[in-house]
Coordinates of N, CA, C and O and ligand atoms in Angstrom, one line a residue:
M1 N 1.1 -1.3 -0.1 CA 0.0 -0.2 0.1 C 0.9 1.0 0.0 O 1.6 1.1 0.6
T2 N 0.8 2.0 -1.0 CA 1.1 3.3 -0.9 C 0.8 4.3 -0.1 O -0.3 4.6 0.2
D3 N 1.5 5.7 0.2 CA 1.0 6.3 1.0 C 0.0 7.5 0.6 O -0.6 7.6 1.5
Q4 N 0.0 6.9 -0.7 CA -0.7 8.0 -1.5 C -2.3 7.4 -1.2 O -3.2 8.1 -1.1
R5 N -2.2 6.5 -1.6 CA -3.5 5.5 -1.4 C -3.6 5.4 0.2 O -5.2 5.4 0.3
I6 N -3.1 5.1 0.8 CA -3.5 5.8 2.4 C -4.1 7.2 2.7 O -4.8 7.3 3.6
D7 N -3.3 7.8 2.1 CA -3.9 9.6 2.0 C -5.6 9.6 1.4 O -6.4 10.6 1.9
Q8 N -5.7 8.7 0.0 CA -6.6 8.9 -0.5 C -7.8 8.4 0.6 O -9.1 8.5 1.1
E9 N -7.9 7.1 1.5 CA -8.4 6.8 2.5 C -8.9 7.9 3.4 O -10.1 6.8 3.9
A10 N -7.7 8.0 3.8 CA -8.1 9.2 4.7 C -9.0 10.1 4.6 O -9.6 10.5 5.2
E11 N -8.7 10.7 3.0 CA -9.9 11.6 2.5 C -11.0 11.2 2.6 O -12.4 12.2 2.8
T12 N -11.4 10.0 2.1 CA -12.9 9.1 2.4 C -13.7 9.1 3.4 O -14.5 9.5 3.8
L13 N -12.5 9.0 4.1 CA -13.3 8.7 5.7 C -13.8 9.8 6.1 O -14.5 10.1 6.8
V14 N -13.0 11.3 5.9 CA -13.1 12.5 6.3 C -14.3 12.8 5.9 O -15.6 13.4 6.0
Q15 N -14.5 12.3 4.3 CA -16.0 12.7 3.6 C -16.6 12.1 4.1 O -18.1 12.6 4.4
A16 N -16.6 10.8 4.4 CA -18.1 10.3 5.4 C -18.2 10.7 6.5 O -19.2 10.2 7.0
I17 N -17.3 10.6 7.0 CA -18.1 11.6 8.5 C -18.1 13.1 8.3 O -19.0 12.9 8.8
A18 N -17.9 13.7 7.2 CA -18.4 15.1 7.2 C -19.7 15.0 6.9 O -20.3 15.4 7.3
N19 N -20.3 13.6 6.4 CA -22.1 13.1 6.0 C -22.8 13.1 7.4 O -23.8 13.0 7.5
D20 N -21.7 12.4 8.3 CA -22.3 11.9 9.4 C -22.3 12.7 10.6 O -23.6 12.6 11.4
L21 N -21.6 13.6 10.8 CA -21.4 14.0 12.4 C -22.4 15.4 12.4 O -22.6 16.0 11.2
L22 N -22.4 15.5 13.6 CA -23.2 16.7 13.9 C -22.3 17.8 13.8 O -20.8 17.2 14.4
E23 N -22.7 19.1 13.3 CA -22.2 19.9 13.7 C -21.9 20.3 15.2 O -23.1 20.4 15.9
P24 N -20.8 21.2 15.5 CA -20.9 21.3 17.1 C -21.9 22.4 17.4 O -22.4 23.2 16.0
G25 N -22.5 22.5 18.2 CA -23.2 23.5 18.4 C -22.6 25.1 18.7 O -21.6 24.8 18.6
P26 N -23.4 26.2 18.5 CA -23.2 27.5 18.2 C -21.8 28.1 19.6 O -20.9 28.3 19.1
R27 N -22.3 27.3 20.6 CA -21.1 27.6 21.7 C -21.0 26.4 22.2 O -20.0 26.4 23.5
E28 N -20.9 25.1 21.7 CA -20.9 24.0 22.8 C -19.0 23.9 22.4 O -18.4 24.2 21.6
C29 N -18.6 23.6 23.5 CA -17.7 23.6 23.9 C -17.0 21.9 23.7 O -17.2 21.1 22.8
L30 N -15.0 21.9 23.0 CA -14.9 20.7 22.6 C -15.0 19.8 23.5 O -14.9 18.5 23.1
L31 N -15.0 19.6 24.9 CA -15.4 18.2 25.2 C -16.4 17.9 25.8 O -16.9 16.9 25.4
C32 N -17.6 18.9 25.9 CA -18.8 18.9 25.8 C -19.4 18.0 23.9 O -19.7 16.8 24.2
Y33 N -18.4 18.7 23.0 CA -19.0 18.4 21.7 C -18.4 16.3 21.2 O -19.1 15.5 21.1
V34 N -17.2 16.5 22.0 CA -16.2 14.9 21.7 C -17.0 13.7 22.6 O -17.2 12.9 21.8
A35 N -17.5 14.5 23.9 CA -18.1 13.3 24.4 C -19.4 12.9 24.0 O -19.9 11.7 23.8
A36 N -20.3 13.8 23.4 CA -21.8 13.3 22.9 C -21.5 12.6 21.4 O -22.1 11.3 21.3
Q37 N -20.2 12.8 20.7 CA -20.0 12.1 19.5 C -19.3 10.9 20.1 O -19.7 9.9 19.8
L38 N -18.7 10.4 20.7 CA -18.4 9.0 21.8 C -19.4 8.4 22.2 O -19.2 7.3 21.5
D39 N -20.4 9.0 22.8 CA -21.3 8.1 22.9 C -22.2 7.6 21.9 O -23.0 6.5 22.1
E40 N -22.0 8.4 21.0 CA -23.1 8.0 19.7 C -22.2 7.5 18.9 O -22.3 5.7 18.3
F41 N -20.8 7.4 18.5 CA -20.2 6.5 17.4 C -18.9 5.8 18.1 O -18.6 4.8 17.4
G42 N -18.5 6.2 19.3 CA -17.2 5.5 20.2 C -16.3 6.2 19.7 O -16.3 6.7 18.9
C43 N -15.2 5.8 19.9 CA -13.3 6.3 19.8 C -13.0 5.2 18.6 O -13.2 4.2 18.4
D44 N -12.3 6.1 17.5 CA -11.8 5.1 16.4 C -10.0 5.1 16.9 O -9.4 4.5 16.1
G45 N -9.4 5.7 18.6 CA -8.1 5.1 18.3 C -7.4 6.5 17.9 O -6.5 6.7 18.2
A46 N -8.1 7.4 17.9 CA -7.4 9.1 17.1 C -8.2 10.0 17.6 O -9.4 9.7 18.3
H47 N -7.8 11.3 17.3 CA -8.2 12.0 17.6 C -9.7 12.6 16.4 O -10.0 13.9 16.1
R48 N -10.5 11.4 16.2 CA -11.8 12.2 15.1 C -12.3 13.3 15.0 O -12.2 14.0 14.8
F49 N -13.1 13.3 16.4 CA -14.2 14.4 16.7 C -13.0 15.5 17.3 O -13.7 17.0 17.1
S50 N -12.1 15.5 18.2 CA -11.3 16.6 18.3 C -10.8 17.4 17.0 O -11.0 18.6 17.1
Q51 N -10.3 16.6 16.1 CA -9.9 17.2 14.8 C -11.1 18.0 14.2 O -10.8 19.3 13.8
W52 N -12.2 17.3 14.1 CA -13.0 17.4 13.3 C -13.5 18.9 14.0 O -14.4 19.9 13.4
Y53 N -13.7 18.9 15.5 CA -14.3 19.9 16.3 C -13.2 21.4 15.9 O -13.7 22.7 15.3
Q54 N -11.9 20.8 16.2 CA -11.1 21.9 15.9 C -11.7 22.7 14.5 O -11.2 23.9 13.8
E55 N -11.3 21.9 13.5 CA -11.3 22.4 11.7 C -12.5 23.4 11.8 O -12.7 24.1 11.0
R56 N -13.9 22.3 11.9 CA -15.0 23.3 12.1 C -14.9 25.2 12.7 O -15.7 26.1 12.5
T57 N -14.7 24.7 13.9 CA -14.8 25.8 14.7 C -13.7 26.8 14.8 O -13.9 28.2 15.8
A58 N -12.8 26.4 15.2 CA -11.1 27.2 15.4 C -10.3 26.4 14.8 O -9.1 26.2 14.9
P59 N -10.3 26.4 13.1 CA -9.4 26.8 12.0 C -8.2 26.9 12.6 O -7.2 26.0 12.2
R60 N -7.7 28.0 13.1 CA -6.3 28.6 13.5 C -5.8 27.8 14.6 O -4.6 28.1 14.9
A61 N -6.2 27.3 15.8 CA -6.2 26.5 16.5 C -5.1 24.7 16.4 O -5.7 23.9 16.9
T62 N -4.3 25.1 15.7 CA -3.7 23.7 14.8 C -3.0 23.3 16.3 O -2.3 22.3 15.8
A63 N -2.8 23.7 17.1 CA -1.9 23.0 17.7 C -2.8 22.5 18.9 O -2.0 21.6 20.1
L64 N -3.9 22.1 19.0 CA -4.9 21.1 19.9 C -4.2 19.9 19.8 O -4.6 19.6 21.6
L65 N -4.7 19.6 18.8 CA -3.7 17.9 19.1 C -2.8 17.7 19.8 O -3.1 16.5 20.4
E66 N -1.9 18.6 20.0 CA -0.4 18.3 20.5 C -0.6 18.6 21.7 O -0.2 17.9 22.6
R67 N -1.5 19.6 22.2 CA -2.3 19.7 23.5 C -2.8 18.6 24.0 O -2.5 18.4 25.2
L68 N -3.4 18.1 23.7 CA -4.2 16.9 23.7 C -3.3 16.0 24.1 O -3.7 15.2 25.0
D69 N -1.9 15.6 23.3 CA -1.0 14.7 23.5 C -0.4 14.6 24.6 O -0.3 14.0 25.6
R70 N 0.2 15.7 25.5 CA 0.7 16.6 26.1 C 0.1 16.3 27.3 O 0.3 15.6 28.4
L71 N -1.6 16.3 26.9 CA -2.1 16.2 28.5 C -2.4 14.2 28.7 O -3.3 14.1 29.6
G72 N -1.7 13.8 27.8 CA -2.1 12.3 27.9 C -3.6 11.6 27.3 O -3.4 10.6 27.0
A73 N -3.7 12.4 26.4 CA -5.1 12.1 25.1 C -4.4 12.3 24.6 O -4.6 12.8 23.3
Y74 N -4.4 10.7 23.7 CA -3.7 10.1 22.2 C -4.4 9.8 21.5 O -4.5 9.7 20.5
C75 N -6.1 9.9 22.1 CA -7.3 9.7 21.0 C -8.2 10.3 22.1 O -8.3 10.6 23.0
D76 N -9.7 10.2 21.4 CA -10.6 11.0 21.9 C -11.3 10.4 23.1 O -11.3 11.3 24.8
C77 N -11.2 9.1 23.2 CA -11.9 8.9 24.4 C -11.0 9.2 25.7 O -11.1 9.2 26.8
E78 N -9.7 9.1 25.6 CA -8.4 9.5 26.5 C -8.2 10.8 27.0 O -7.8 11.2 28.2
I79 N -9.3 11.6 26.4 CA -9.4 13.2 27.1 C -10.0 12.7 28.1 O -9.9 13.7 29.4
F80 N -10.9 11.9 28.1 CA -11.9 11.6 29.5 C -11.2 10.7 30.6 O -11.5 10.6 31.6
L81 N -10.4 9.8 30.1 CA -9.8 9.1 31.1 C -8.6 9.7 31.6 O -8.0 9.6 32.4
N82 N -7.8 10.3 30.6 CA -6.3 11.1 31.1 C -6.4 12.8 31.3 O -5.1 13.0 32.1
A83 N -7.1 13.0 31.2 CA -7.0 14.7 31.1 C -8.2 15.4 31.7 O -7.4 16.3 32.7
Y84 N -9.5 14.8 31.6 CA -10.1 15.9 32.2 C -11.3 14.8 33.1 O -11.6 13.9 32.4
D85 N -12.2 15.1 33.7 CA -12.7 14.8 34.6 C -14.1 15.8 34.6 O -14.0 16.7 34.7
A86 N -15.2 15.2 34.4 CA -16.5 15.8 34.1 C -16.7 16.5 35.7 O -16.7 15.8 36.8
F87 N -17.1 17.6 35.9 CA -17.4 18.0 37.6 C -18.9 17.1 38.0 O -19.6 16.6 37.4
G88 N -18.3 16.8 39.2 CA -19.2 15.6 40.2 C -18.9 14.4 39.5 O -20.2 13.6 40.0
G89 N -18.1 14.1 39.1 CA -17.9 12.6 38.5 C -18.7 12.3 37.0 O -18.7 13.1 36.3
E90 N -19.0 10.9 37.1 CA -19.2 10.7 36.0 C -20.9 10.8 35.7 O -21.6 9.8 36.3
P91 N -21.7 11.7 35.1 CA -23.0 11.9 35.1 C -23.3 10.7 33.8 O -22.6 10.1 33.0
E92 N -25.0 10.2 34.7 CA -25.7 8.9 33.8 C -25.6 9.5 32.3 O -25.4 9.2 31.1
T93 N -26.0 10.9 32.2 CA -26.8 11.4 30.8 C -25.6 12.8 30.7 O -25.6 13.6 31.8
L94 N -25.2 13.3 29.6 CA -24.2 14.5 29.8 C -25.1 15.7 30.1 O -26.4 15.9 29.4
P95 N -24.9 16.7 30.9 CA -25.6 17.8 31.1 C -25.1 18.7 30.0 O -24.4 18.6 29.2
Q96 N -26.1 19.5 30.0 CA -26.0 20.5 28.9 C -24.5 21.6 28.9 O -24.5 21.6 30.1
C97 N -24.1 21.6 27.7 CA -23.2 22.4 27.7 C -22.8 24.1 28.4 O -24.0 24.5 27.8
L98 N -22.2 24.1 29.2 CA -22.2 25.5 29.8 C -21.7 26.8 28.5 O -21.8 28.1 28.8
G99 N -21.3 26.1 27.2 CA -20.8 26.9 26.5 C -19.2 27.7 26.4 O -19.1 28.1 27.9
V100 N -18.8 28.3 25.5 CA -17.4 28.7 25.6 C -17.7 30.0 24.1 O -18.6 30.0 23.9
R101 N -16.7 30.8 24.5 CA -16.4 31.9 23.5 C -15.7 31.0 22.3 O -15.7 30.0 21.5
R102 N -17.0 31.9 20.8 CA -16.3 30.9 19.3 C -15.5 30.9 19.3 O -14.4 32.1 19.5
G103 N -14.7 29.9 18.9 CA -13.5 29.7 17.9 C -12.0 29.5 19.3 O -11.4 29.0 19.3
S104 N -12.9 29.2 20.9 CA -12.1 28.9 21.4 C -12.3 27.2 21.9 O -12.8 26.4 21.1
T105 N -10.9 26.6 21.9 CA -10.9 24.9 22.0 C -10.7 24.4 23.7 O -10.6 23.6 23.9
Q106 N -10.9 25.8 24.5 CA -11.2 25.1 26.1 C -12.3 24.5 26.2 O -13.4 25.2 25.6
P107 N -12.5 23.8 27.0 CA -13.5 23.3 27.6 C -14.4 24.2 28.6 O -14.0 25.1 29.4
C108 N -15.7 24.0 28.5 CA -16.5 24.4 29.7 C -16.5 24.4 31.0 O -15.8 23.2 31.3
R109 N -16.9 24.9 31.8 CA -16.7 24.8 33.3 C -17.1 23.5 33.8 O -17.4 23.1 34.9
L110 N -17.8 22.7 33.2 CA -18.4 20.9 33.4 C -17.2 20.3 33.5 O -17.4 19.6 34.2
W111 N -16.2 20.9 33.0 CA -15.1 19.9 32.9 C -13.4 20.3 33.8 O -13.6 21.4 34.0
W112 N -13.4 19.6 34.7 CA -11.7 19.7 35.4 C -10.5 19.1 34.8 O -10.8 18.0 34.6
R113 N -9.8 19.6 34.7 CA -8.3 19.0 34.3 C -8.2 17.9 35.7 O -8.4 18.2 36.8
D114 N -7.7 16.5 35.1 CA -7.7 15.6 35.7 C -6.3 15.3 36.3 O -5.2 15.5 36.0
R115 N -6.1 15.7 37.8 CA -4.9 16.4 38.2 C -4.2 14.6 39.0 O -3.2 15.0 39.4
R116 N -4.5 13.6 38.8 CA -4.1 12.9 39.0 C -3.0 11.7 38.6 O -2.0 11.7 38.0
S117 N -3.8 12.5 36.9 CA -2.5 12.4 35.7 C -1.3 13.2 35.6 O -1.2 14.0 36.3
A118 N -0.6 12.1 35.6 CA 1.1 12.7 35.5 C 1.2 14.0 34.5 O 0.4 13.7 33.2
Y119 N 1.8 14.7 34.6 CA 2.0 16.3 33.0 C 3.2 15.8 32.7 O 4.1 15.6 33.4
Ligands
ZN1 ZN1 -9.5 6.1 22.3
ZN2 ZN1 -19.0 21.9 27.6

């Protein structure tokens, strides 16, 4: 398999996702968005939803995925395992997002940095 074929497959995958995934809400934060998508579609072992969110809402925040890596979140579900905890533990249903400034990739106040994880 050549690199080019992999690129094309990635491109096709992006297209498929583009048709299926919901747009982030107007003020919905990264973490609420990703949490809701993971609930629906599951993790594919990459930053699929984080990247989608970043491209849609904060195209200039290109360091986002690097930042997540540094927090120990090497894929979407690891954001919640290693980097952030929901306020008040793990709720059965996701609370309504408290909202962030448009173009921000910070989580809303529902989420806390997981202090247990190594920095
Ligand atoms: Zn994952
Ligand atoms: Zn939120």
